[in-house]
Tab-separated table of C-alpha atoms in Angstrom:
chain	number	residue	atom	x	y	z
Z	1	UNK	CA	-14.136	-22.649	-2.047
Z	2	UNK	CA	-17.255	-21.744	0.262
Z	3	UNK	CA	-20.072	-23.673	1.881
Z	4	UNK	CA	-23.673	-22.951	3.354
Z	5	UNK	CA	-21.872	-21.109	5.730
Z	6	UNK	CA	-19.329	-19.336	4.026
Z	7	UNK	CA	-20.979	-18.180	0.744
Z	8	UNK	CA	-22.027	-15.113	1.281
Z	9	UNK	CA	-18.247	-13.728	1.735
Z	10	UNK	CA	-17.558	-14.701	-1.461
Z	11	UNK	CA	-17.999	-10.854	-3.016
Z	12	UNK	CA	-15.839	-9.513	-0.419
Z	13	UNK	CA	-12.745	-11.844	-1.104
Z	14	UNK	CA	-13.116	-10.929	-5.196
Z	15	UNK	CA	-13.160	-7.088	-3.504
Z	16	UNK	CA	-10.291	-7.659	-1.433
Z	17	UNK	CA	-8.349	-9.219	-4.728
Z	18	UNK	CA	-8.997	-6.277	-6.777
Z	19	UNK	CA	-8.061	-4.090	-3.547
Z	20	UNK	CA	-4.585	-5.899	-4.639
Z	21	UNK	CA	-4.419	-5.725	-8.275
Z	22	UNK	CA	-5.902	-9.302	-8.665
Z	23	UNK	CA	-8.695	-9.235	-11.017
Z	24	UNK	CA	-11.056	-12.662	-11.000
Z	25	UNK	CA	-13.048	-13.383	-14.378
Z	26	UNK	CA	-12.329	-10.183	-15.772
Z	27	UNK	CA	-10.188	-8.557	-18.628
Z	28	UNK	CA	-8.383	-4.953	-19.045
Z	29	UNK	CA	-9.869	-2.475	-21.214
Z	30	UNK	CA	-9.354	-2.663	-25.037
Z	31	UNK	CA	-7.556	0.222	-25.521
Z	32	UNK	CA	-4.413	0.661	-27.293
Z	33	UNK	CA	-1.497	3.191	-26.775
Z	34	UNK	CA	1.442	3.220	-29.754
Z	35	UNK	CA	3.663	5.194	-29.054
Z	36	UNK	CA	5.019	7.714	-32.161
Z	37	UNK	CA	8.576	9.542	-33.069
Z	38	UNK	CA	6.746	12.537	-33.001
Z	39	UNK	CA	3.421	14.622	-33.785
Z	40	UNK	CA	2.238	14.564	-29.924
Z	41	UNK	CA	-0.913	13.239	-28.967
Z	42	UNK	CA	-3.527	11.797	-31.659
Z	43	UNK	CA	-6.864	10.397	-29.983
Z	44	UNK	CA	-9.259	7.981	-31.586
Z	45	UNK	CA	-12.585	7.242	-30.061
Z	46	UNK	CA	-14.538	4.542	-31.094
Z	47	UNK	CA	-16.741	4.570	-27.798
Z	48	UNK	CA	-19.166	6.220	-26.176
Z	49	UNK	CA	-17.873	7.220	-22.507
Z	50	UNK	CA	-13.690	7.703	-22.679
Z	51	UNK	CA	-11.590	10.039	-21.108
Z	52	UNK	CA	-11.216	13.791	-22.103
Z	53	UNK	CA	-8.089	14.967	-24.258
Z	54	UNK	CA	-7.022	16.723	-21.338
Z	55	UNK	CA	-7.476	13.676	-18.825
Z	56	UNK	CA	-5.516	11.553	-21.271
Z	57	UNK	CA	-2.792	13.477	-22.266
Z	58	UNK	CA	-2.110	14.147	-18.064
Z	59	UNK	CA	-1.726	10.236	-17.658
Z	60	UNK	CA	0.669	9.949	-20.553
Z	61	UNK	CA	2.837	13.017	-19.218
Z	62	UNK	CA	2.744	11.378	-15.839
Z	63	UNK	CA	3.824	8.120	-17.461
Z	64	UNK	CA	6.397	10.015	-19.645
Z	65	UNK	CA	4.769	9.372	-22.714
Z	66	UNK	CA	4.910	12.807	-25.058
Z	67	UNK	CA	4.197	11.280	-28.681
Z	68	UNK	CA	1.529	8.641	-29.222
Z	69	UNK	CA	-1.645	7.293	-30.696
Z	70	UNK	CA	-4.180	5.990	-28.240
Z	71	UNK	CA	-7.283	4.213	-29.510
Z	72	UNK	CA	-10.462	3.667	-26.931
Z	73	UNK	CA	-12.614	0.264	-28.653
Z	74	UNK	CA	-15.149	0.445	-25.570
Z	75	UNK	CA	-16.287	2.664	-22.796
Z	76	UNK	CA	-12.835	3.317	-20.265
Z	77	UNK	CA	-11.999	5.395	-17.554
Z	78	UNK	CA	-9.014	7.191	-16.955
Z	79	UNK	CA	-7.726	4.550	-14.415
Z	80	UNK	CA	-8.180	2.124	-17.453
Z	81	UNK	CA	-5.940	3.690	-19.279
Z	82	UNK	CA	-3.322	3.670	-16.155
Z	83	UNK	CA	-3.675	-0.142	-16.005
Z	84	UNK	CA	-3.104	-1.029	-19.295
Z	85	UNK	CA	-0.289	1.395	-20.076
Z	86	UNK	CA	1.384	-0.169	-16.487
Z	87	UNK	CA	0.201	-3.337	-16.979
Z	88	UNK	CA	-0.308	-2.744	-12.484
Z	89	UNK	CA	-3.011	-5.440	-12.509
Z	90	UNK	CA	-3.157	-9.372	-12.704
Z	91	UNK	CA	-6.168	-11.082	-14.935
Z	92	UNK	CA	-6.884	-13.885	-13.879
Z	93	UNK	CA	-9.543	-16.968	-14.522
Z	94	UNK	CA	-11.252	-18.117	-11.002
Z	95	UNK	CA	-14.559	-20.674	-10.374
Z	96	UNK	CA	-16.535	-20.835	-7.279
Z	97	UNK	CA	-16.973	-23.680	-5.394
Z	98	UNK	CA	-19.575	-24.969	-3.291
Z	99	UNK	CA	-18.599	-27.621	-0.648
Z	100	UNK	CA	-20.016	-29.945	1.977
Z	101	UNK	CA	-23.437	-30.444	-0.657
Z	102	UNK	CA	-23.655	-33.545	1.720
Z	103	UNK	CA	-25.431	-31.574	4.476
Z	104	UNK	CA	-27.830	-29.461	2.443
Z	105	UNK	CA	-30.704	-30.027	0.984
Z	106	UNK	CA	-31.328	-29.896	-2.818
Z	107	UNK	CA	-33.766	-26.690	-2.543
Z	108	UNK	CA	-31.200	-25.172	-0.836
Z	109	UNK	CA	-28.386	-26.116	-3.140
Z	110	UNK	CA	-30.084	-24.650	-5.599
Z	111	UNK	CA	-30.994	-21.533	-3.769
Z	112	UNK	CA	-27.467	-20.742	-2.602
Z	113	UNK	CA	-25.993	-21.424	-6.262
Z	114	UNK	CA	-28.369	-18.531	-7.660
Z	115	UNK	CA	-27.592	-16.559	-4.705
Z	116	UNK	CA	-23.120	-17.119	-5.699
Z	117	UNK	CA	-24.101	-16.300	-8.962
Z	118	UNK	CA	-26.400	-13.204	-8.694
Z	119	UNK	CA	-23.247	-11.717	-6.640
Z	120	UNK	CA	-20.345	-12.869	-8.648
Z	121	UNK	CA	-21.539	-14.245	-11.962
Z	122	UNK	CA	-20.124	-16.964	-11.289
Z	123	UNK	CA	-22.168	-20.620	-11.621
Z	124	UNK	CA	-20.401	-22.732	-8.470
Z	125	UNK	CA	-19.439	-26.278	-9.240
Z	126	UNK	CA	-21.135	-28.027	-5.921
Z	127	UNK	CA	-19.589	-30.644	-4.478
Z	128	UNK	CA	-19.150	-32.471	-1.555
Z	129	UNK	CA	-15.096	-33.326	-0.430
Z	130	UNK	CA	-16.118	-36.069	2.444
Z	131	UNK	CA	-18.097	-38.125	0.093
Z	132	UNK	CA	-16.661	-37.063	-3.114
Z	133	UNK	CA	-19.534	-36.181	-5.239
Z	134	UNK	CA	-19.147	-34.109	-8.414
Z	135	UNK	CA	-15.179	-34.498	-8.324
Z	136	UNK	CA	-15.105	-35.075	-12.002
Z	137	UNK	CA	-16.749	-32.007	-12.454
Z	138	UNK	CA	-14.661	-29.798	-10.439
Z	139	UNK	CA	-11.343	-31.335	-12.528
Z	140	UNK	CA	-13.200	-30.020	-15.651
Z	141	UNK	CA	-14.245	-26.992	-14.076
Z	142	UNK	CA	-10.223	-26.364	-13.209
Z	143	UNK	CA	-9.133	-27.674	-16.655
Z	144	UNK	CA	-11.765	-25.415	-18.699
Z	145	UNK	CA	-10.307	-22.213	-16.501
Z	146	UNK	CA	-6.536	-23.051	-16.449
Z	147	UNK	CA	-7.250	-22.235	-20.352
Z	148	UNK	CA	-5.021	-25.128	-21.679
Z	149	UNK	CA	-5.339	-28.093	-24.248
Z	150	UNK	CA	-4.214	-31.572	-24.261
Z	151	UNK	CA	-2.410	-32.357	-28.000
Z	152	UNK	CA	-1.411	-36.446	-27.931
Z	153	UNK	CA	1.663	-37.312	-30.132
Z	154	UNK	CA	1.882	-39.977	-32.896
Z	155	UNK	CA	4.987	-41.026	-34.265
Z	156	UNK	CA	5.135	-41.961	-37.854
Z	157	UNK	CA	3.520	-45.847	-38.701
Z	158	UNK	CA	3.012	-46.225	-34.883
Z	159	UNK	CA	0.014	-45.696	-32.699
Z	160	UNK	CA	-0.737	-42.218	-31.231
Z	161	UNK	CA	0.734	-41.930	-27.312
Z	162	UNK	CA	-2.585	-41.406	-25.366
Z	163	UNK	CA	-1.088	-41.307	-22.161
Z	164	UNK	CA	1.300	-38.325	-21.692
Z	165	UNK	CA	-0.262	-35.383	-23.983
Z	166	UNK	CA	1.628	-32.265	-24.466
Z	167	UNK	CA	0.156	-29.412	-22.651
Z	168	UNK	CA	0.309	-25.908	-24.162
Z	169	UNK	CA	-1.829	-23.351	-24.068
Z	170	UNK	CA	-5.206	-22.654	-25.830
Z	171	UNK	CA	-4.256	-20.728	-28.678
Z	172	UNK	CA	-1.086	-22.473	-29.582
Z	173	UNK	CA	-0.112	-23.734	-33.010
Z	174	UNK	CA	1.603	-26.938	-34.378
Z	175	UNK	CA	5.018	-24.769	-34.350
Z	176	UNK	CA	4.520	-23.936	-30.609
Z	177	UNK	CA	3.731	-28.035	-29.989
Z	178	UNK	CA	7.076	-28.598	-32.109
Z	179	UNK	CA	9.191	-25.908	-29.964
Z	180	UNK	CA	7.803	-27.816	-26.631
Z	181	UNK	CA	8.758	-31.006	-27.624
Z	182	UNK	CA	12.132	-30.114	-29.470
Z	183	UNK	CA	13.630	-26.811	-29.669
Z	184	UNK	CA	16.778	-26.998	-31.757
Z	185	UNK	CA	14.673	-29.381	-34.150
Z	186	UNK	CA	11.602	-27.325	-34.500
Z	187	UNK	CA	13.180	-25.232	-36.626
Z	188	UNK	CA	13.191	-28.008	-39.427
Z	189	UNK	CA	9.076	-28.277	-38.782
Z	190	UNK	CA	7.524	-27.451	-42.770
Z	191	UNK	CA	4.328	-29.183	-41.420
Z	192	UNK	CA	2.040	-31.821	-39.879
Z	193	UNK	CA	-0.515	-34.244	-39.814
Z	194	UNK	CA	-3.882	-33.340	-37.457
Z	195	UNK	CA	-6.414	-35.358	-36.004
Z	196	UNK	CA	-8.974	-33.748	-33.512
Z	197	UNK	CA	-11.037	-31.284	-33.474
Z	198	UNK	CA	-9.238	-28.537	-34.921
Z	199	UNK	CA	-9.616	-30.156	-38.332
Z	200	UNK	CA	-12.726	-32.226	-40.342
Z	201	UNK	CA	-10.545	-35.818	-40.670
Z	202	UNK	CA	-6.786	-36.485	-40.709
Z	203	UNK	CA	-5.551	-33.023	-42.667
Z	204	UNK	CA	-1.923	-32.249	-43.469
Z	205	UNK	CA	-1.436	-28.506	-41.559
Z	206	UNK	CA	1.289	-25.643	-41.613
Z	207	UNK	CA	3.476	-24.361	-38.860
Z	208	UNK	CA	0.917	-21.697	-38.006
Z	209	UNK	CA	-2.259	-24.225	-38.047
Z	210	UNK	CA	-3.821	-23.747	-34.371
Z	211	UNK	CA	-4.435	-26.593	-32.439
Z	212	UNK	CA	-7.304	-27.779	-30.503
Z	213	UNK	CA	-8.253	-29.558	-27.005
């Protein structure tokens, strides 16, 4: 959270954060590392700047990997390859956000809100805390990043429970839903009935059928 006075230290906290292993709106490097009984080490490269065979096979002796079969998918470094065999840094989703709009004028809004973004790629959610404009869109700003969805319960020949959804993460399935709400009985699950926008109209789904917001 920044204002008109503020902003432009923005690029220097997401600096310090990566300084510590914290990495805002980014993701590691596809690049996968199985490791093998035997055979040494087999290289595929399906990108156009990697690491040597020589620069790779020194980070997997340092790492005490001897046997294994790495596969680059996109341009890496050698430090890439550290952080995903180490799993050393923390991915995480972040928004800017612009505060006290209240005292600046609409040009300059504007202005500063290309300015965040040129430097961060981030598009701030502006809003203003003492008279509480754009509050509603900084809650979906914070929903849309914490990466979850909202899946609302109906029992059998009653109405659907639209106050106290189940909250699991984006990605999950009907099973996952079913473990949330009841462990020992999940196991029982053979299927369900959907409404929302994971399906065209009311649709009877398997375990496995992923969910929707």
């Amino acid at each position: 959270v920044v204002d008109d006075s503020t902003y432009r230290l923005l690029p220097r906290m997401l600096n310090e954060l990566e300084e510590l292993g914290i990495m805002v709106n980014k993701r590691p490097k596809r690049i996968n590392v199985e490791p093998q009984q035997s055979g040494g080490i087999y290289i595929e490269y399906n990108s156009k700047s990697a690491p040597t065979r020589q620069e790779v096979k020194e980070v997997l002796d340092s790492m005490g990997i001897y046997n294994a079969k790495v596969t680059f998918f996109e341009d890496a470094t050698a430090d890439d390859l550290v952080d995903v065999i180490s799993k050393s840094n923390v991915y995480i989703k972040g928004i800017a956000v612009l505060n006290k709009i209240d005292r600046i004028a609409d040009a300059s809004i504007e202005s500063i809100s290309n300015e965040i973004y040129a430097a961060t790629g981030m598009k701030p959610v502006c809003i203003s805390v003492a008279n509480k404009s754009n509050m509603e869109l900084l809650k979906d700003a914070i929903f849309e990043a914490l990466d979850i969805i909202r899946v609302y319960l109906k029992p059998k020949d009653e109405a659907a429970d639209m106050q106290k959804p189940v909250i699991v993460k984006a990605g999950s399935t009907v099973m996952d839903v079913a473990k949330k709400v009841n462990e020992r009985k999940s196991a029982e699950l053979r299927y369900a009935y959907v409404q929302g926008k994971s399906v065209k109209f009311e649709t009877k789904v398997g375990r496995e059928h992923i969910l929707a917001d």
